XYZ file of C-alpha atoms in Angstrom:
730
model
C 73.652 40.116 55.919
C 75.088 43.217 57.185
C 74.309 44.530 60.599
C 72.753 47.631 61.566
C 75.303 50.287 62.756
C 73.475 53.261 63.971
C 70.594 53.550 66.554
C 68.687 56.140 64.324
C 67.723 53.236 62.250
C 65.656 51.684 65.032
C 63.972 54.851 65.729
C 63.012 55.424 62.049
C 61.858 51.862 61.808
C 59.650 52.298 65.022
C 57.846 55.600 63.612
C 57.399 53.999 60.347
C 55.923 50.533 61.703
C 53.577 52.172 64.300
C 52.259 54.740 61.764
C 51.269 51.819 59.522
C 49.937 49.982 62.490
C 47.826 52.899 63.644
C 46.467 53.488 60.003
C 44.975 49.915 60.246
C 43.683 49.847 63.899
C 41.961 53.407 63.081
C 39.582 51.679 60.534
C 36.074 51.487 62.013
C 37.312 51.864 65.563
C 35.689 54.332 68.211
C 37.809 56.448 70.295
C 38.420 54.174 73.391
C 39.350 50.969 71.750
C 41.518 52.830 69.334
C 43.565 54.460 72.003
C 43.911 51.330 74.063
C 45.111 49.288 70.869
C 47.392 52.031 70.018
C 48.931 52.316 73.581
C 49.419 48.448 73.375
C 51.239 48.227 70.045
C 53.121 51.440 70.755
C 54.585 49.753 73.931
C 55.220 46.284 72.339
C 57.018 47.972 69.349
C 59.060 50.263 71.425
C 60.277 47.541 74.067
C 60.864 45.060 70.997
C 63.082 47.528 69.067
C 65.011 48.557 72.320
C 65.616 44.788 72.908
C 66.752 44.162 69.315
C 69.309 46.868 69.847
C 70.532 45.287 72.879
C 70.552 41.777 71.007
C 72.525 43.288 68.283
C 75.343 44.013 70.735
C 75.199 41.107 73.227
C 73.480 38.306 71.319
C 71.806 37.095 74.412
C 70.051 33.497 74.120
C 67.130 34.828 76.519
C 66.161 37.460 74.037
C 65.741 35.013 71.174
C 63.531 32.747 73.580
C 61.308 35.540 74.212
C 60.918 36.345 70.421
C 60.252 32.563 69.827
C 57.402 32.713 72.763
C 56.001 35.716 71.262
C 55.864 34.102 67.883
C 53.967 31.218 69.241
C 51.419 33.555 71.041
C 50.770 35.480 67.772
C 50.223 32.233 65.801
C 47.569 31.051 68.356
C 45.820 34.531 68.619
C 45.868 34.546 64.868
C 43.753 31.306 64.907
C 41.319 32.780 67.490
C 40.689 35.779 65.149
C 40.491 33.729 62.202
C 37.622 31.719 63.837
C 35.841 34.639 65.069
C 36.374 37.478 62.484
C 37.638 35.775 59.310
C 40.692 35.351 57.488
C 41.486 39.123 56.566
C 41.444 40.155 60.236
C 43.554 37.058 60.841
C 46.093 37.898 58.351
C 46.365 41.526 59.641
C 46.859 40.242 63.247
C 49.346 37.957 62.035
C 51.474 40.488 60.290
C 51.253 42.956 63.057
C 52.142 40.353 65.612
C 55.025 38.593 63.661
C 56.745 41.962 63.224
C 56.389 42.656 66.859
C 58.001 39.344 67.545
C 60.837 39.765 65.221
C 61.632 43.311 66.580
C 63.117 41.535 69.689
C 65.935 40.162 67.289
C 66.127 42.777 64.558
C 69.696 43.268 63.796
C 70.490 43.163 60.171
C 69.227 44.720 56.903
C 67.370 41.701 55.913
C 65.151 42.115 58.871
C 64.861 45.905 58.302
C 63.580 45.390 54.690
C 61.154 42.671 55.977
C 59.631 45.275 58.434
C 59.566 48.030 55.496
C 57.576 45.375 53.462
C 55.167 44.638 56.275
C 54.570 48.346 56.879
C 53.807 49.005 53.188
C 51.457 45.941 53.211
C 49.692 47.396 56.196
C 49.354 50.859 54.745
C 48.231 49.631 51.434
C 45.342 47.556 53.254
C 44.276 50.667 55.171
C 44.136 52.763 51.981
C 41.921 49.953 50.360
C 39.574 49.851 53.449
C 39.619 53.457 55.077
C 36.623 55.476 54.025
C 37.578 58.373 56.526
C 39.485 61.565 55.666
C 41.682 60.965 58.696
C 43.544 58.312 56.759
C 45.504 61.229 55.023
C 46.899 62.063 58.416
C 48.359 58.656 58.589
C 49.439 58.621 54.914
C 51.274 61.993 55.503
C 52.946 60.776 58.565
C 53.803 57.397 56.668
C 55.373 59.319 53.895
C 57.616 61.391 56.278
C 58.531 58.460 58.510
C 59.559 56.612 55.102
C 61.708 59.325 54.091
C 63.409 59.421 57.473
C 63.657 55.608 57.426
C 65.262 55.575 53.896
C 67.706 58.256 54.844
C 68.798 56.669 57.995
C 69.104 53.472 56.098
C 71.283 55.066 53.626
C 73.385 56.878 56.196
C 73.985 53.472 58.240
C 75.192 51.729 55.133
C 77.715 54.628 54.447
C 78.801 54.546 57.950
C 79.375 50.707 57.526
C 81.985 51.427 55.078
C 83.450 54.644 56.633
C 86.768 54.271 58.848
C 88.361 56.789 61.140
C 87.592 60.326 60.627
C 85.099 59.738 57.565
C 82.376 58.985 59.952
C 82.317 62.315 61.546
C 82.731 64.084 58.036
C 79.922 61.848 56.611
C 77.694 62.384 59.549
C 78.198 66.306 59.000
C 77.593 66.283 55.376
C 74.468 64.191 55.599
C 72.481 66.648 57.884
C 69.738 64.097 58.179
C 66.878 66.184 59.599
C 67.284 68.958 57.108
C 67.664 67.070 53.988
C 65.258 64.457 54.934
C 62.716 66.769 56.014
C 63.303 68.946 52.825
C 63.024 65.788 50.678
C 59.644 64.839 52.277
C 58.346 68.290 52.023
C 59.143 68.414 48.187
C 57.709 64.887 47.593
C 54.450 65.651 49.317
C 54.117 69.037 47.652
C 54.630 67.473 44.179
C 52.264 64.687 45.049
C 49.655 66.996 46.203
C 49.933 69.094 43.009
C 49.747 66.010 40.762
C 46.695 64.537 42.771
C 44.975 67.870 42.464
C 45.495 68.831 38.885
C 45.448 65.489 37.118
C 41.912 64.602 35.955
C 40.600 61.388 37.885
C 38.320 59.405 35.571
C 35.904 56.721 36.917
C 37.382 53.294 38.021
C 36.209 50.241 36.102
C 35.903 48.645 39.287
C 37.467 45.474 38.439
C 37.057 42.609 41.036
C 35.502 44.979 43.387
C 31.722 44.308 42.858
C 29.571 43.219 44.447
C 30.152 43.378 48.282
C 28.093 41.691 50.800
C 29.331 41.599 54.495
C 27.893 42.170 57.889
C 26.863 40.651 61.135
C 23.673 39.888 62.854
C 20.914 40.615 60.418
C 17.588 39.255 61.680
C 16.460 35.982 59.889
C 13.504 36.015 58.025
C 10.930 33.484 57.297
C 11.994 30.353 55.269
C 10.348 29.481 52.098
C 11.164 29.449 48.324
C 13.423 31.912 46.672
C 11.638 33.832 43.979
C 12.803 35.824 40.921
C 11.342 39.086 40.823
C 9.828 40.527 37.615
C 9.142 44.200 36.707
C 5.504 44.406 36.378
C 2.737 41.970 37.209
C 1.064 41.395 40.452
C 3.395 40.824 43.569
C 1.616 39.300 46.637
C 1.374 38.003 49.582
C 2.996 39.313 52.843
C 1.948 42.631 54.453
C 4.338 44.728 56.440
C 4.309 44.784 60.119
C 3.113 47.801 62.118
C 6.589 48.657 63.188
C 7.700 49.172 59.747
C 11.272 50.062 60.533
C 12.739 47.177 62.572
C 11.943 48.515 65.860
C 14.414 51.214 65.646
C 13.501 54.967 65.914
C 14.833 57.493 63.519
C 15.557 61.043 63.813
C 13.842 61.824 60.302
C 10.095 61.551 60.480
C 10.123 60.885 56.903
C 11.218 57.125 57.716
C 8.089 56.510 59.952
C 5.330 54.250 58.546
C 2.801 57.248 59.257
C 4.459 60.417 58.258
C 2.899 63.452 59.848
C 3.493 66.534 57.664
C 2.421 69.038 60.375
C 4.729 67.502 62.954
C 7.318 69.849 64.733
C 10.791 69.441 62.931
C 13.472 67.665 64.980
C 16.945 68.914 65.012
C 18.755 66.249 62.992
C 22.338 65.407 63.921
C 25.183 65.452 61.580
C 26.317 61.888 62.348
C 27.743 59.711 59.393
C 25.143 57.327 58.274
C 26.943 55.531 55.515
C 29.628 55.600 53.091
C 28.667 55.005 49.323
C 31.033 53.704 46.493
C 29.406 54.970 43.236
C 30.334 56.222 39.810
C 27.983 59.095 40.347
C 26.110 60.983 42.938
C 22.496 59.489 43.606
C 19.228 59.762 45.580
C 19.251 56.879 47.988
C 15.548 55.870 48.249
C 14.119 54.427 51.654
C 10.562 54.732 51.711
C 7.792 55.824 49.321
C 4.102 57.066 50.261
C 1.116 57.012 47.933
C -1.874 58.115 50.127
C -2.339 61.702 51.724
C -5.200 62.621 53.916
C -4.357 66.206 54.211
C -1.918 65.768 56.977
C -0.548 62.262 56.937
C 1.371 60.435 54.337
C 1.127 56.528 54.301
C 1.790 53.754 51.964
C -1.465 51.958 52.216
C -1.438 49.398 49.179
C 2.052 47.965 49.235
C 1.874 44.343 48.096
C 4.831 42.755 49.583
C 6.829 39.792 48.220
C 9.532 38.081 50.366
C 12.527 36.590 49.258
C 14.941 34.137 51.024
C 18.623 34.818 49.965
C 20.217 31.330 49.772
C 23.293 32.782 48.404
C 22.882 36.573 49.300
C 21.896 37.796 45.995
C 18.677 38.817 44.309
C 18.348 39.348 40.629
C 15.386 40.805 38.612
C 14.254 39.342 35.323
C 16.075 40.603 32.364
C 19.257 41.520 34.322
C 22.198 41.600 32.064
C 24.871 42.904 34.439
C 24.577 46.434 33.330
C 23.514 49.493 35.487
C 24.836 51.861 38.170
C 27.005 50.112 40.755
C 26.533 51.054 44.576
C 28.259 49.712 47.579
C 26.945 50.995 51.003
C 28.985 50.674 54.149
C 26.540 51.330 57.139
C 28.015 53.385 60.026
C 24.954 53.838 61.973
C 22.227 51.561 63.176
C 19.357 52.371 60.666
C 15.567 51.606 60.207
C 14.958 48.249 58.157
C 15.452 49.923 54.636
C 17.871 48.644 52.242
C 18.649 52.026 50.436
C 18.985 51.900 46.709
C 18.995 54.232 43.644
C 15.971 53.739 41.430
C 15.494 51.432 39.552
C 17.206 48.444 41.448
C 17.839 45.399 39.111
C 20.205 43.334 41.330
C 20.952 43.147 44.916
C 23.725 41.442 47.178
C 23.108 41.504 50.738
C 24.309 39.619 53.741
C 20.928 38.720 55.469
C 18.656 35.781 55.006
C 15.258 37.380 53.825
C 14.332 40.634 51.887
C 11.005 42.161 51.350
C 10.185 44.255 48.272
C 7.070 46.231 47.702
C 5.442 47.350 44.280
C 7.520 50.568 44.424
C 10.723 48.446 44.345
C 11.572 49.675 47.943
C 13.431 46.830 49.819
C 13.018 46.105 53.830
C 14.420 43.550 56.077
C 12.904 42.027 59.141
C 15.390 43.569 61.594
C 17.044 46.935 61.596
C 19.987 47.773 59.222
C 23.062 47.521 61.662
C 26.277 49.199 61.757
C 29.009 47.320 60.030
C 26.788 46.110 57.317
C 28.168 46.304 53.672
C 25.814 45.489 50.544
C 25.903 46.146 47.003
C 23.165 47.103 44.448
C 22.873 47.672 40.588
C 20.280 50.234 39.561
C 19.100 50.987 35.934
C 19.479 54.744 35.700
C 18.443 56.642 32.830
C 19.104 60.618 32.835
C 16.388 62.598 31.076
C 17.564 66.238 31.104
C 19.407 65.856 34.318
C 16.485 63.852 35.947
C 17.286 60.335 37.050
C 14.726 57.729 35.898
C 14.439 53.942 36.030
C 13.204 53.681 32.372
C 9.855 52.566 30.910
C 8.301 49.885 33.084
C 4.946 48.169 33.252
C 2.436 50.349 35.362
C -0.788 49.639 37.000
C -3.112 50.852 39.794
C -2.943 54.459 38.598
C -5.778 55.343 41.057
C -3.240 54.678 43.866
C -0.876 57.461 42.565
C -3.752 59.936 41.936
C -5.422 59.873 45.176
C -6.124 63.313 46.483
C -7.757 64.010 49.795
C -11.302 64.848 49.925
C -10.614 67.989 52.095
C -8.230 69.457 49.534
C -8.587 73.106 48.980
C -9.863 74.068 45.675
C -7.171 76.686 45.333
C -4.802 73.980 44.836
C -6.541 72.471 41.706
C -6.962 76.074 40.533
C -3.269 76.743 41.050
C -2.279 73.432 39.225
C -4.624 74.315 36.197
C -3.041 77.702 36.185
C 0.549 76.355 35.914
C -0.129 73.595 33.416
C -3.300 74.631 31.710
C -1.739 75.664 28.109
C 0.788 72.611 28.156
C -0.084 69.181 26.601
C 2.744 67.126 27.375
C 2.806 65.568 30.772
C 6.710 65.838 31.074
C 6.451 69.616 30.284
C 3.595 69.949 32.965
C 5.929 68.178 35.691
C 8.597 70.418 34.697
C 6.382 73.551 34.914
C 5.273 72.625 38.358
C 8.713 71.798 39.481
C 9.996 75.316 38.174
C 7.024 77.107 39.732
C 7.837 75.916 43.200
C 11.522 76.226 42.839
C 11.097 79.940 41.752
C 8.209 81.184 44.037
C 8.896 79.663 47.288
C 11.638 79.922 49.869
C 13.370 76.953 51.574
C 13.424 77.078 55.413
C 14.354 74.178 57.370
C 13.052 75.642 60.622
C 9.400 76.333 59.678
C 6.839 75.131 62.059
C 3.332 74.815 60.817
C 2.096 72.811 64.008
C 1.029 76.069 65.736
C -1.551 76.749 62.998
C -4.458 74.379 62.267
C -5.772 73.623 59.043
C -4.362 72.077 55.927
C -0.447 72.284 56.081
C -0.353 72.272 52.206
C -2.696 75.290 51.750
C -0.655 76.989 54.544
C 2.465 76.473 52.676
C 1.391 77.530 49.214
C -0.950 80.394 49.920
C 0.140 81.878 53.480
C 3.689 81.079 54.462
C 5.239 80.415 51.113
C 8.313 78.850 52.729
C 8.905 75.376 54.270
C 11.052 72.271 54.287
C 11.621 69.908 51.551
C 8.551 67.683 52.769
C 6.239 70.751 52.354
C 7.756 71.238 48.734
C 7.546 67.666 47.857
C 3.896 67.099 49.118
C 2.820 70.280 47.312
C 4.545 68.864 44.129
C 2.957 65.613 44.328
C -0.864 67.106 44.966
C -0.235 69.756 42.053
C 0.943 66.794 39.614
C -2.057 64.580 40.655
C -4.375 67.617 40.138
C -3.131 67.761 36.741
C -3.601 63.903 35.980
C -0.047 62.915 36.356
C 0.597 59.812 38.737
C 3.062 60.745 41.363
C 4.571 59.603 44.857
C 6.451 60.954 47.600
C 9.817 59.507 48.186
C 12.033 59.829 51.232
C 15.755 58.868 51.722
C 19.124 60.387 51.823
C 21.006 62.761 49.251
C 24.359 60.879 48.643
C 26.014 63.955 46.856
C 28.705 64.883 48.989
C 31.776 63.117 47.361
C 35.146 63.042 49.434
C 37.817 63.358 46.800
C 40.377 62.014 49.330
C 38.690 58.765 50.105
C 36.764 58.163 46.742
C 33.521 57.783 48.844
C 30.268 59.723 49.156
C 29.675 60.690 52.631
C 26.233 60.630 53.673
C 24.981 62.089 57.137
C 21.664 62.201 59.102
C 21.274 65.784 57.868
C 21.148 64.558 54.121
C 17.734 62.958 54.813
C 15.374 64.450 52.101
C 12.202 64.047 50.202
C 11.454 64.409 46.625
C 9.141 63.447 44.071
C 8.686 60.562 41.577
C 6.317 61.084 38.636
C 4.932 58.508 36.205
C 5.383 59.624 32.739
C 4.192 57.450 29.665
C 7.562 56.229 27.744
C 9.735 57.385 30.362
C 8.734 55.584 33.572
C 9.379 56.952 37.092
C 11.177 60.095 36.724
C 12.560 62.045 39.704
C 11.801 65.777 40.183
C 13.346 68.079 42.784
C 10.817 71.095 43.573
C 12.855 72.233 46.739
C 14.870 75.415 45.920
C 18.007 74.864 47.941
C 18.479 71.425 46.325
C 19.480 70.197 42.887
C 19.337 66.833 41.397
C 22.459 64.758 41.435
C 24.455 65.055 38.071
C 25.126 61.951 35.905
C 28.643 61.693 36.782
C 31.073 63.012 39.222
C 33.690 65.838 38.695
C 36.944 64.752 36.688
C 39.205 67.100 38.478
C 40.063 66.419 42.107
C 40.749 70.175 42.896
C 36.982 70.885 41.870
C 35.554 68.209 43.961
C 37.983 69.405 47.040
C 36.599 72.692 46.770
C 32.929 71.757 46.737
C 33.779 69.233 49.705
C 35.535 71.954 51.829
C 32.671 74.555 50.907
C 30.036 72.015 52.284
C 32.072 71.051 55.279
C 32.582 74.565 56.217
C 28.943 75.538 55.619
C 27.812 72.559 57.863
C 30.137 73.384 60.655
C 29.022 77.035 60.748
C 25.206 75.818 61.012
C 26.095 73.276 63.857
C 27.880 76.196 65.737
C 26.152 79.373 65.151
C 27.349 81.280 68.368
C 30.824 80.218 68.831
C 33.456 83.071 68.533
C 35.651 81.238 66.042
C 32.537 80.417 63.808
C 31.940 84.217 63.655
C 35.505 84.765 62.787
C 35.311 82.221 60.027
C 32.004 84.032 58.804
C 33.912 87.241 58.709
C 36.863 85.911 56.865
C 34.496 84.026 54.493
C 32.557 87.269 53.787
C 35.819 89.365 53.222
C 36.892 86.789 50.490
C 33.342 86.738 48.905
C 33.376 90.537 48.597
C 36.879 90.301 47.261
C 35.780 87.721 44.688
C 32.922 89.941 43.830
C 35.042 92.715 43.326
C 37.342 90.807 41.108
C 34.496 89.516 39.061
C 33.114 93.031 38.664
C 36.346 94.244 37.202
C 36.843 91.084 35.299
C 33.350 91.774 33.558
C 34.679 95.289 32.770
C 37.764 93.935 31.141
C 35.821 91.361 29.430
C 33.565 94.290 28.062
C 36.630 96.147 26.855
C 37.920 93.157 25.151
C 34.771 92.416 23.362
C 34.326 95.960 22.329
C 37.983 95.949 20.955
C 37.218 92.824 19.006
C 34.134 94.494 17.336
C 36.490 97.401 16.312
C 38.927 94.982 14.942
C 36.274 93.156 12.999
C 34.826 96.451 11.630
C 38.062 98.485 10.826
C 40.857 97.641 13.187
C 41.875 94.850 11.064
C 42.805 97.112 8.094
C 45.130 99.223 10.408
C 46.707 96.184 11.788
C 47.262 94.705 8.240
C 48.684 98.269 7.191
C 51.068 98.178 10.303
C 52.259 94.539 9.548
C 52.816 95.342 5.947
C 54.914 98.608 7.103
C 56.736 96.627 9.496
C 57.854 93.958 6.848
C 58.838 96.686 4.269
C 60.900 98.493 6.964
C 62.624 95.311 7.819
C 63.391 94.660 4.364
C 64.682 97.926 3.471
C 66.900 97.885 6.749
C 68.297 94.588 5.872
C 69.142 96.163 2.253
C 70.468 99.548 3.437
C 72.312 98.352 6.852
C 75.448 96.717 5.227
C 75.883 99.803 3.089
C 75.508 102.160 5.904
C 77.957 100.226 8.043
C 80.381 100.199 5.062
C 80.042 103.850 4.620
C 80.665 104.381 8.511
C 83.649 102.220 8.186
C 85.048 104.350 5.379
C 84.311 107.526 7.408
C 86.303 106.429 10.443
C 89.017 104.988 8.543
C 90.659 108.282 8.049
C 89.791 110.007 10.987
C 89.988 107.339 14.001
C 92.167 104.260 13.321
C 91.748 102.644 16.502
C 87.946 102.754 16.360
C 88.152 101.662 12.791
C 90.128 98.486 13.657
C 87.400 97.568 16.434
C 84.704 98.549 13.960
C 86.327 96.319 11.496
C 86.722 93.332 13.545
C 83.056 93.498 14.834
C 81.957 93.732 11.044
C 84.009 90.528 10.300
C 82.215 88.834 13.440
C 78.939 89.945 12.239
C 79.498 88.488 8.723
C 80.570 85.119 9.869
C 77.801 84.771 12.408
C 75.418 85.149 9.321
C 76.815 82.096 8.027
C 76.480 80.097 11.219
C 79.743 80.648 12.839
C 79.185 83.300 15.659
C 82.248 83.664 18.152
C 81.499 82.218 21.614
C 81.545 84.510 24.468
C 84.200 82.378 26.368
C 86.641 82.370 23.314
C 89.534 84.704 22.821
C 90.029 86.262 19.348
C 92.944 83.828 18.753
C 90.686 80.938 19.479
C 87.997 82.253 17.043
C 90.516 82.868 14.370
C 91.531 79.184 14.529
C 87.966 78.030 14.180
C 87.619 80.519 11.146
C 90.826 79.119 9.536
C 89.713 75.527 9.495
C 86.233 76.371 8.095
C 87.429 79.160 5.700
C 90.844 78.176 4.293
C 90.555 80.405 1.440
C 90.133 83.493 3.457
C 92.749 82.485 6.123
C 95.182 85.498 5.188
C 92.402 88.169 5.612
C 91.112 86.589 8.757
C 94.815 86.576 10.097
C 95.227 90.324 9.017
C 92.219 91.835 10.701
C 92.763 89.554 13.826
C 96.241 90.449 14.148
C 95.690 94.060 13.839
C 92.806 93.964 16.305
C 95.127 92.357 18.990
C 97.793 94.939 18.473
C 95.375 97.788 18.837
C 94.020 96.255 22.092
C 97.212 95.037 23.655
C 100.256 96.765 21.979
C 101.430 100.394 23.003
C 102.800 100.964 19.413
C 100.852 102.899 16.911
C 99.539 101.251 13.858
C 100.422 102.103 10.332
C 98.353 103.718 7.505
C 99.366 100.843 5.140
C 98.019 98.282 7.778
C 94.661 100.065 8.141
C 94.273 100.294 4.137
C 95.179 96.433 4.038
C 92.641 95.506 6.812
C 89.645 97.344 5.026
C 90.793 95.469 1.803
C 90.800 92.206 3.602
C 87.212 93.140 5.220
C 85.829 93.726 1.523
C 87.286 90.650 0.249
C 85.681 88.723 3.242
C 82.189 90.322 2.772
C 82.407 89.753 -1.099
C 83.317 85.938 -0.834
C 80.745 85.348 1.875
C 78.142 86.942 -0.336
C 78.944 84.441 -3.361
C 78.653 81.527 -0.810
């Protein structure tokens, strides 16, 4: 194998390998461990490649021994990693370690290509596992480092064949930094354009579902595993009083007893979980059926416990269909298993799962960071409202409960909204529409300072509130109209990151909404809060559209979290400027569209007659011109024949060119008259003498100082007429 000749190859290999290693280390690591591991491998790879350069020059045995010792250590460490973390972590550790060992003796192109391959495998693994936007930074760095590595490798190969002064000339012509950087910029720009404008269709998810992995989920009670069935009585085990695995949550809607009048906490923007799904969803956590005027509770949830011997759970009638979801938990959470309604299959890395009559799942311990589980849900969209489809329903009194202290004005309001409507679905839509269009969403509203019914205060006094006030009011208005309904809390998984392909769900996405039971439709989701809309049935096809929505949401959250900062105010000013500019453009575009529509109306009424007349006039004019033009040109040629002989010869030659051009033989701009004459003589042999006569006379006028004779002018004109007459007959 050919040896490496230039030191820049080692530098490019170092940058490429280190970028690939850092992209893998960054997956799921906090800042401190990431910095320590990064520093460790940066030093190991740097020292190894420096030693490899020296080994290429001196071939010392001690360096080979160091490499072998390093390989043995890597092998032993990989075994330990396998025993503790599994085969995938072992494989990554082995790849990173074996490359670190090979760097000590890296001297030829075979070892270099092996290093390139390992870096590619590491980056591909990071791309498949990373759920953070920060991976794009490593990807861009890897592309830049890859361009630099390929350029240096090509240069090194050329230098290996160069001799003497050719090396200096080659180095000067290659201009590695400029050409490599330019090539990288062009490649990245083209890739970005293609990525943004090419439509992205949902992945078929071959061999990627289901997923279940995680660590220390608390063990449940052992017993017989049962198959859940939709409908029917479920029984046996009551939930404990903690209700959330002993973990506190910032969002009050996850408490077992939900105080609607409690002071709202400031919820952080921490990442809760990543969701892989074909569509945005509402991830349900807890449902509530009983309201006493202030507190929501779930008083009659018959609990069924299942021991997951194989880590999976299927509903009766499950046929493999449904909306697949994979949750990657990034923060310790209460003991809910979040799912879209209606779950039909679950793959979970725990030992025991509890399910209540509302098809909400819990586990004995909290849902811990690092847990990954999968769900399939039967989701049917009814005018954009997710539903689980028709299912067996009982215990309607539970979902029609109304507190005895309920203000009579709330019943009157419900009847005034739905009084003239017969269909329950239309009634529910009317209540949803009323709350969305007559009240204002305010995340900072605080009803704790006032005493009395919080729903009455919200509907008839404040007329603004949080999502919990809208959802609670909707439930009471629905129940007052005889429609079974329940309050549901969970997370809105609607923020799709087009770079990673995952939905990012944060603490601030905690939300409350309504599920109403409608005959023939099942439990249908309704969203009465004005600031929110139900998740669409599919995600956007074009990445550019998703990216704009993602950036808008990111900026909005950033500004809300930093209201008083100078840069926040500056961004708001810039956004306000562009918003006004957009409004200005939209106003002008509206005016232009109105003018276009008015013009089109005029065309439909009478303008088409004018356009037809103009078109006919143009056709007739062109036809007449094509008939008269040759006659006029011949008349002009006759007129200047007697008055200006030089001009006549030039004009005669141009007319000959025009005549042959009409037959498909124009004179190329680079051809001299003599070359053009030879082409015409070969094609029109019967006109050779006429072509020669006009061409020779034209050259005599242009290049000869002698005047032309009158006889030559007459002969040239006669030759022109013979050419035109002959071409007309062809």
